[in-house]
Coordinates of C-alpha atoms and ligand atoms in Angstrom, one line a residue:
M30 CA -80.3 109.2 -94.7
A31 CA -81.6 107.9 -98.1
T32 CA -80.0 109.1 -101.3
E33 CA -82.5 111.3 -103.1
A34 CA -80.3 112.6 -105.9
L35 CA -77.2 111.6 -107.9
I36 CA -75.2 114.7 -108.9
F37 CA -73.0 114.0 -112.0
D38 CA -70.0 115.8 -113.2
V39 CA -70.0 115.9 -117.0
D40 CA -66.5 115.9 -118.6
G41 CA -64.7 112.7 -117.8
T42 CA -67.6 111.3 -115.7
L43 CA -70.7 111.1 -118.0
A44 CA -68.4 110.8 -121.0
D45 CA -64.6 110.8 -121.7
T46 CA -64.8 114.2 -123.5
E47 CA -61.4 115.8 -123.1
E48 CA -59.8 114.5 -126.3
A49 CA -62.7 116.1 -128.2
H50 CA -62.3 119.3 -126.2
R51 CA -58.5 119.3 -127.0
V52 CA -59.1 118.8 -130.7
A53 CA -61.7 121.6 -130.7
F54 CA -59.3 124.0 -128.9
N55 CA -56.7 123.3 -131.5
L56 CA -59.1 123.8 -134.4
A57 CA -60.1 127.2 -132.9
F58 CA -56.4 128.2 -132.6
E59 CA -55.8 127.2 -136.2
R60 CA -58.9 129.1 -137.4
H61 CA -57.4 132.3 -135.8
R62 CA -53.9 131.4 -137.2
L63 CA -52.3 131.6 -133.7
G64 CA -49.8 128.8 -134.2
W65 CA -50.8 127.2 -130.9
V66 CA -51.2 123.4 -130.7
W67 CA -52.0 121.8 -127.4
S68 CA -50.5 118.2 -127.4
R69 CA -52.0 115.6 -125.1
A70 CA -49.2 116.2 -122.6
D71 CA -49.8 119.9 -122.7
Y72 CA -53.5 119.5 -122.3
R73 CA -53.2 117.1 -119.3
Q74 CA -51.3 119.9 -117.6
L75 CA -53.6 122.6 -118.8
L76 CA -56.6 120.6 -117.4
E77 CA -55.5 121.6 -113.9
V78 CA -57.3 124.9 -114.7
T79 CA -61.1 124.3 -115.0
G80 CA -63.2 126.2 -117.5
G81 CA -62.2 126.6 -121.2
K82 CA -62.0 130.3 -121.1
E83 CA -59.9 130.3 -118.0
R84 CA -57.7 127.5 -119.5
I85 CA -56.9 129.6 -122.6
A86 CA -56.1 132.6 -120.4
S87 CA -53.8 130.5 -118.2
Y88 CA -52.0 129.4 -121.4
I89 CA -51.6 133.0 -122.6
D90 CA -50.2 134.0 -119.2
L91 CA -47.4 131.5 -119.8
L92 CA -46.5 132.9 -123.3
P93 CA -43.4 135.2 -123.5
T94 CA -45.3 138.2 -124.9
S95 CA -45.2 142.0 -124.4
A96 CA -48.0 143.5 -122.3
P97 CA -49.8 144.9 -125.3
E98 CA -49.7 141.6 -127.1
R99 CA -50.9 139.8 -124.0
R100 CA -53.8 142.3 -123.7
R101 CA -54.6 141.6 -127.4
L102 CA -54.6 137.9 -127.0
M103 CA -56.7 138.1 -123.8
G104 CA -59.2 140.1 -125.8
L105 CA -59.5 137.1 -128.2
V106 CA -60.4 134.6 -125.4
P107 CA -64.2 134.9 -125.7
V108 CA -64.3 134.5 -129.5
L109 CA -61.7 131.6 -129.3
H110 CA -63.8 129.8 -126.8
A111 CA -67.0 130.4 -128.8
D112 CA -65.4 128.9 -131.9
K113 CA -64.0 126.0 -129.8
T114 CA -67.5 125.3 -128.5
R115 CA -68.9 125.2 -132.0
F116 CA -66.2 122.7 -133.1
Y117 CA -66.8 120.6 -129.9
T118 CA -70.6 120.5 -130.1
A119 CA -70.4 119.5 -133.8
V120 CA -68.3 116.5 -133.0
V121 CA -70.5 115.5 -130.0
Q122 CA -73.7 116.0 -132.1
D123 CA -72.3 113.6 -134.7
G124 CA -72.1 110.9 -131.9
G125 CA -68.3 111.2 -131.6
V126 CA -68.4 111.0 -127.8
P127 CA -70.2 108.0 -126.1
L128 CA -71.3 107.8 -122.5
R129 CA -68.8 105.9 -120.3
E130 CA -69.4 102.3 -119.2
G131 CA -72.3 101.9 -116.9
I132 CA -73.6 105.5 -117.0
A133 CA -76.8 104.8 -118.9
R134 CA -77.5 101.7 -116.8
L135 CA -77.0 103.6 -113.5
I136 CA -79.2 106.5 -114.7
G137 CA -81.9 103.9 -115.5
E138 CA -81.6 102.2 -112.1
A139 CA -81.7 105.5 -110.3
Q140 CA -84.8 106.5 -112.2
D141 CA -86.5 103.2 -111.4
Q142 CA -86.0 103.9 -107.7
G143 CA -87.4 107.4 -108.0
C144 CA -84.0 109.0 -107.3
R145 CA -83.5 112.4 -109.0
L146 CA -80.6 113.2 -111.3
A147 CA -78.6 116.4 -111.4
I148 CA -75.5 117.9 -113.1
A149 CA -72.8 120.0 -111.6
S150 CA -70.2 120.9 -114.3
T151 CA -67.7 123.5 -115.3
T152 CA -68.5 123.2 -119.0
T153 CA -71.1 125.2 -120.9
A154 CA -74.8 124.6 -121.2
A155 CA -74.3 124.3 -125.0
N156 CA -71.8 121.4 -124.5
I157 CA -74.1 119.7 -122.0
H158 CA -77.1 120.0 -124.3
A159 CA -75.1 118.5 -127.2
L160 CA -73.8 115.6 -125.2
L161 CA -77.1 114.6 -123.4
T162 CA -79.2 114.8 -126.6
A163 CA -76.6 112.9 -128.7
T164 CA -76.2 110.1 -126.1
L165 CA -79.6 110.0 -124.3
G166 CA -81.9 111.1 -127.1
P167 CA -84.0 114.3 -127.7
R168 CA -85.3 114.2 -124.1
G169 CA -81.9 113.6 -122.6
L170 CA -81.9 116.9 -120.8
D171 CA -85.3 116.2 -119.3
L172 CA -83.9 113.3 -117.3
F173 CA -82.0 115.8 -115.1
A174 CA -84.0 117.7 -112.5
V175 CA -81.2 120.3 -112.1
I176 CA -78.4 121.3 -114.5
A177 CA -75.8 123.6 -112.8
C178 CA -73.0 124.5 -115.1
G179 CA -70.4 126.9 -116.5
D180 CA -70.7 130.6 -115.7
Q181 CA -73.7 130.1 -113.3
V182 CA -71.1 130.5 -110.6
R183 CA -68.1 132.8 -110.5
A184 CA -65.8 130.4 -108.6
K185 CA -65.4 127.2 -110.7
K186 CA -64.2 123.8 -109.5
P187 CA -62.3 123.1 -107.2
A188 CA -64.5 125.7 -105.5
P189 CA -67.7 124.0 -104.1
D190 CA -70.0 126.7 -105.6
I191 CA -71.4 124.6 -108.5
Y192 CA -72.3 121.7 -106.2
K193 CA -73.8 124.0 -103.6
L194 CA -75.9 125.6 -106.4
A195 CA -77.1 122.1 -107.5
L196 CA -78.0 121.1 -103.9
A197 CA -79.8 124.4 -103.2
T198 CA -81.8 124.0 -106.4
L199 CA -82.6 120.4 -105.6
G200 CA -83.6 121.5 -102.1
L201 CA -81.4 118.9 -100.5
Q202 CA -78.8 118.7 -97.8
P203 CA -75.5 117.1 -98.8
E204 CA -76.3 113.9 -96.8
Q205 CA -79.3 113.4 -99.1
A206 CA -77.3 113.2 -102.3
L207 CA -74.0 111.9 -103.7
A208 CA -71.6 113.1 -106.4
L209 CA -69.9 111.3 -109.3
E210 CA -66.6 112.9 -110.5
D211 CA -63.4 112.1 -112.5
S212 CA -60.9 114.6 -111.3
V213 CA -59.1 116.1 -108.3
N214 CA -60.7 119.5 -108.9
G215 CA -64.1 117.9 -109.1
L216 CA -63.5 115.8 -106.0
R217 CA -62.5 118.9 -104.0
A218 CA -65.5 120.8 -105.3
A219 CA -67.9 118.0 -104.3
T220 CA -66.4 117.2 -100.9
G221 CA -66.2 120.9 -100.3
A222 CA -69.9 121.0 -100.6
G223 CA -70.2 118.1 -98.1
L224 CA -71.0 115.4 -100.7
W225 CA -69.9 111.7 -100.5
T226 CA -68.1 111.3 -103.9
L227 CA -67.4 108.4 -106.2
V228 CA -64.4 109.0 -108.5
T229 CA -63.9 107.2 -111.9
P230 CA -60.7 108.7 -113.3
T231 CA -59.8 108.8 -117.0
F232 CA -56.5 109.0 -118.8
W233 CA -56.6 112.8 -118.3
T234 CA -57.1 112.6 -114.5
Q235 CA -55.6 109.3 -113.3
G236 CA -52.9 109.4 -110.7
G237 CA -54.5 112.3 -108.8
D238 CA -54.9 112.4 -105.0
F239 CA -58.4 110.8 -104.6
A240 CA -57.9 110.1 -100.8
A241 CA -61.1 112.1 -100.0
A242 CA -63.2 110.0 -102.3
G243 CA -65.8 107.6 -100.8
L244 CA -64.8 105.1 -103.6
V245 CA -62.5 105.1 -106.6
L246 CA -63.3 102.7 -109.5
P247 CA -61.9 102.6 -113.1
H248 CA -65.5 102.9 -114.3
L249 CA -68.9 101.7 -113.3
G250 CA -68.8 98.4 -115.1
E251 CA -71.5 96.5 -116.9
P252 CA -73.1 93.0 -116.5
Q253 CA -71.5 92.1 -119.8
A254 CA -68.2 93.8 -118.8
P255 CA -67.7 93.4 -115.1
L256 CA -64.9 95.2 -113.3
H257 CA -61.7 93.1 -112.9
G258 CA -61.6 91.4 -109.5
E259 CA -65.2 92.4 -108.6
P260 CA -67.3 91.5 -106.6
G261 CA -65.1 90.9 -103.6
C262 CA -62.5 93.6 -103.8
L263 CA -64.4 96.9 -103.4
L264 CA -67.9 95.8 -104.4
K265 CA -70.1 93.3 -102.6
T266 CA -73.1 92.6 -104.7
A267 CA -71.9 92.4 -108.3
G268 CA -69.0 92.9 -110.7
W269 CA -70.4 96.3 -111.7
L270 CA -71.6 99.2 -109.4
R271 CA -75.3 99.0 -109.0
F272 CA -77.4 101.9 -107.8
D273 CA -78.4 100.1 -104.5
E274 CA -74.8 99.4 -103.6
L275 CA -73.7 102.9 -104.5
C276 CA -76.4 104.3 -102.1
A277 CA -75.4 101.9 -99.4
L278 CA -71.8 102.9 -99.7
A279 CA -72.7 106.6 -99.6
S280 CA -75.0 106.4 -96.6
P281 CA -73.9 103.6 -94.4
P282 CA -76.4 102.5 -91.7
P283 CA -76.2 104.6 -88.5
P284 CA -73.8 103.1 -85.8
L285 CA -75.5 100.7 -83.4
N286 CA -76.3 102.2 -80.0
A287 CA -75.0 100.5 -76.9
V288 CA -78.1 98.4 -76.4
Q289 CA -78.3 97.3 -80.1
A290 CA -74.6 96.4 -79.9
L291 CA -75.3 94.1 -77.0
Y292 CA -77.8 92.1 -79.1
R293 CA -75.9 92.3 -82.4
G294 CA -75.8 88.9 -84.1
L295 CA -77.9 87.2 -81.3
P296 CA -80.8 85.1 -82.7
S297 CA -83.9 87.3 -82.6
Ligands
XBP259 C1 -64.4 120.0 -117.2 C2 -63.8 121.4 -117.6 C3 -64.3 122.1 -118.8 C4 -63.9 121.2 -120.0 C5 -64.0 122.1 -121.3 O1 -65.7 120.3 -116.8 O2 -63.0 121.9 -116.8 O3 -63.6 123.3 -118.8 O4 -62.6 120.8 -119.9 O5 -65.3 122.7 -121.4 P1 -66.4 119.2 -115.8 P2 -65.5 124.2 -121.6 O6 -66.7 120.0 -114.5 O7 -67.6 118.8 -116.5 O8 -65.4 118.1 -115.5 O9 -64.5 124.7 -122.7 O10 -66.9 124.4 -122.0 O11 -65.1 124.8 -120.3
MG260 MG1 -64.9 116.3 -114.9

C-alpha cells in the first residue's frame, strides 16, 4: 500500500532538542531557587519519562522530602513547566536548534511526491510552533497536515495514543503511513499504533532496544554528507535516505503468488 503520510516525532527526530530542554529546565529551577540542577547524565535517565511536567513530577517523587513538602513541590510543577517552556522557546526562536541532517530534504521530497506530513509528539504546541517557524520559516507549521502533540492525549508515549490520534485525523490506516522516531518510548508508541518506524537515535537515546524498528540509521544523511558505508549496507539507492527508498522499505511489494513465483526472473 502506498505511503500517504510521514508522521514525524519532534524532539530528537526533527531536531536534536534535548540539550536545549535540559538547559531550560535548569533555568526554571534556578528562577524558583530550588537548588535542582539536572546534569546530562541525570537528564538521560529522566528522559525515560516522557512529557516535561511528568518528568519534573518523577524527579520530585525521588526526592527525600516530607509529604507536605512533596505536595508543595508538586503544586509548583505547572508554573515550573510554563517557565521552562518560555526559556526553551526563546532559545529555539533565536535559531539555537537546527533541524537534523536530511530532515528539510526529506520533507521537500515528500511534498514533491504529494505525500502529506504530520507530527506526533509529546512536547507542547508552543515548542513545536517555535521550532517549525524558526527552522522552516513563518509558514513552517502549514507544511504539516496534522500536528498531534502534548496534552491532546492523556496517555503519552510509549502509549500509542498520540500516533492513533494523528492517523485518525489524517483519515489513514497504519499501512498507509510511516513514523520517524528517535527513542524507545517513541518506537513503542508508533509500532503500538501499527506503524512501520524509522529510528534515528541521538546521544540522548542511543543504545536503546530498537529491534522493533523497520530501519535504524544514525541520521538521514545528505548528498553532500552521505552516511558512512552507504549505499550497500542498509541503503540501496544512495548514501542518504531518499523518500522513494524510505517508502519502498516501509511498504515492500506484496509477496509473489504461486503462479508469479513460477515465472519470476524468466524473460517476459
Ligand atoms: C520528547 C519529550 C518531551 C521533551 C520536553 O517529546 O518527551 O517531554 O523532552 O518537552 P517527543 P516538554 O515525543 O517529541 O520526542 O517539556 O514540552 O514535554
Ligand atoms: Mg523524540
